[in-house]
C-alpha cells in the first residue's frame, strides 16, 4: 500500500531558519524593551483546563464559542491548547499567590492555537508576545503599557504603516446602561441582522459593533454611542489616558467602534493596526481587564495588557543584514584540511561564525561559501600556511589579500566590523 507523506496540520507551518530567526529577533527585541519597563518573563503551560477560558473569556467570545482546540485526554480531562495568554497569566497569579507582589509586571511569549480560517497573517498555530501589568487601577498603567508597545514597534522599524486605535468601554455602570440602550435600538432591526449578530443580541450585544458583515455595519452606523453612557469617573479615566499619551507624544485615533472580542475588557481598549497586511490588520491589541482575576475566583485585582502577533510582525519586518556574518574556510589539500579543523575551532572560540566545506576543490568550496551567504572566505593553501599566512577574500566586493595567521581572529573581526558599518 502506498502511504502518503505526512504533512503539517492545516493552518500550521514550519518556521525555516530565516523565519525562525525573525521570530527570535522580534521576541528578543520585545523582551529587552519590556524589561526596560520592569516586566519579567513568565512561562505558563500550553495545555490548560477548558474551564479557564470558558470562565475567563466568556462563552460568547469567538475564541470560546468556535476557535478552541479542545479535547478530552486519555484520563478524561477536558483540556485546551491555549488560544491566548492573559487567562493563563491570571490563573498563575491566583495559583501562585502572586497578589502579594502587586504591582506585578509580566511578559510571555510562545505559540497560541485557534481553529479559524487560515489565510495570510492568520494561522491556527501562531506566535504571540504579550505583557500584563497587574494590580494598578490608575490610568498611568494604561499609558505605560501603550508606551512599551509603541517602543517595541518602533525598535522593530515597523511603525511606518501602523496606527494606534483607542476606545473606552467604560466601567460596569457605563456598560450596563449602554447595553440597555443598544439592545433597545438593535431590537428594531433584529430580523435584518446577520444570524451571528442575532445570537449576540441576546448574549453580548456590544460585539455587534465590530461585526464585519455589511448589513450589520449599516444598522450599527446609527446606533447610540457608548460615549453618551459613560459615567463621570469613566470619562475622567479615559481623559487621563489620552492626556498621558499626548504627553509622551504617542499619536492615536479614537475609534468608538472598537470593542475587542473578549468579554473581560473594561475602560481602555486599543489596537495597533497596519495598512500593509490586507484584512489581517491588527498587529498588537489589548486593554484593561479589571474583572478577570476576580471572575476566575482570585482576589479582585485590576489589570491591563496587550499581545502582538509575531507572525504578522515578521511579515512587516524590514530586511536585515546578518549581525555576525559567516566566515567560510576553504582548505586546499590534505594538510590544509587538517589545519582548517583546528583553525575553525579557534575562530569560533573568538566568537566568529565559521563553516568548513566538507569536500571539493576550490571552485566547489567557493560556490558553497557563496550559497551559505559567507562574507569572507579564508583560502588556505599549504604553501601559504607554511609562510604563516592565509588569503582572505571579501565575497561582497571581491577584494583579496594575505593576512598573517597570527591574530587572524582579530583581523577578521575588524574586517567584518568595517564591512558591517559601511554596508
Ligand atoms: P483578529 O481581529 O485579527 O482576529 P484578535 O482580536 O482575534 O485579532 P487578539 O486575540 O487580540 O487578536 O490577539 C492579539 C494579536 O495576535 C492580534 O492583534 C494578531 O496580531 C495576533 N493574532 C490573533 N489571531 C491570530 C492568528 N490566527 N494568526 C496570527 N496572528 C494572530
Ligand atoms: Mg480573532
mmCIF file of C-alpha atoms and ligand atoms in Angstrom, residues 62 67 114 116 122, ligand 2:
data_model
loop_
_atom_site.group_PDB
_atom_site.id
_atom_site.type_symbol
_atom_site.label_atom_id
_atom_site.label_comp_id
_atom_site.label_asym_id
_atom_site.label_seq_id
_atom_site.Cartn_x
_atom_site.Cartn_y
_atom_site.Cartn_z
ATOM 1 C CA UNK A 62 -15.283 33.957 19.188
ATOM 2 C CA UNK A 67 -11.979 28.593 17.862
ATOM 3 C CA UNK A 114 -7.102 28.942 17.334
ATOM 4 C CA UNK A 116 -10.043 29.753 12.459
ATOM 5 C CA UNK A 122 -3.879 34.150 10.136
HETATM 6 MG MG1 LIG B 2 -9.562 36.762 16.053
#
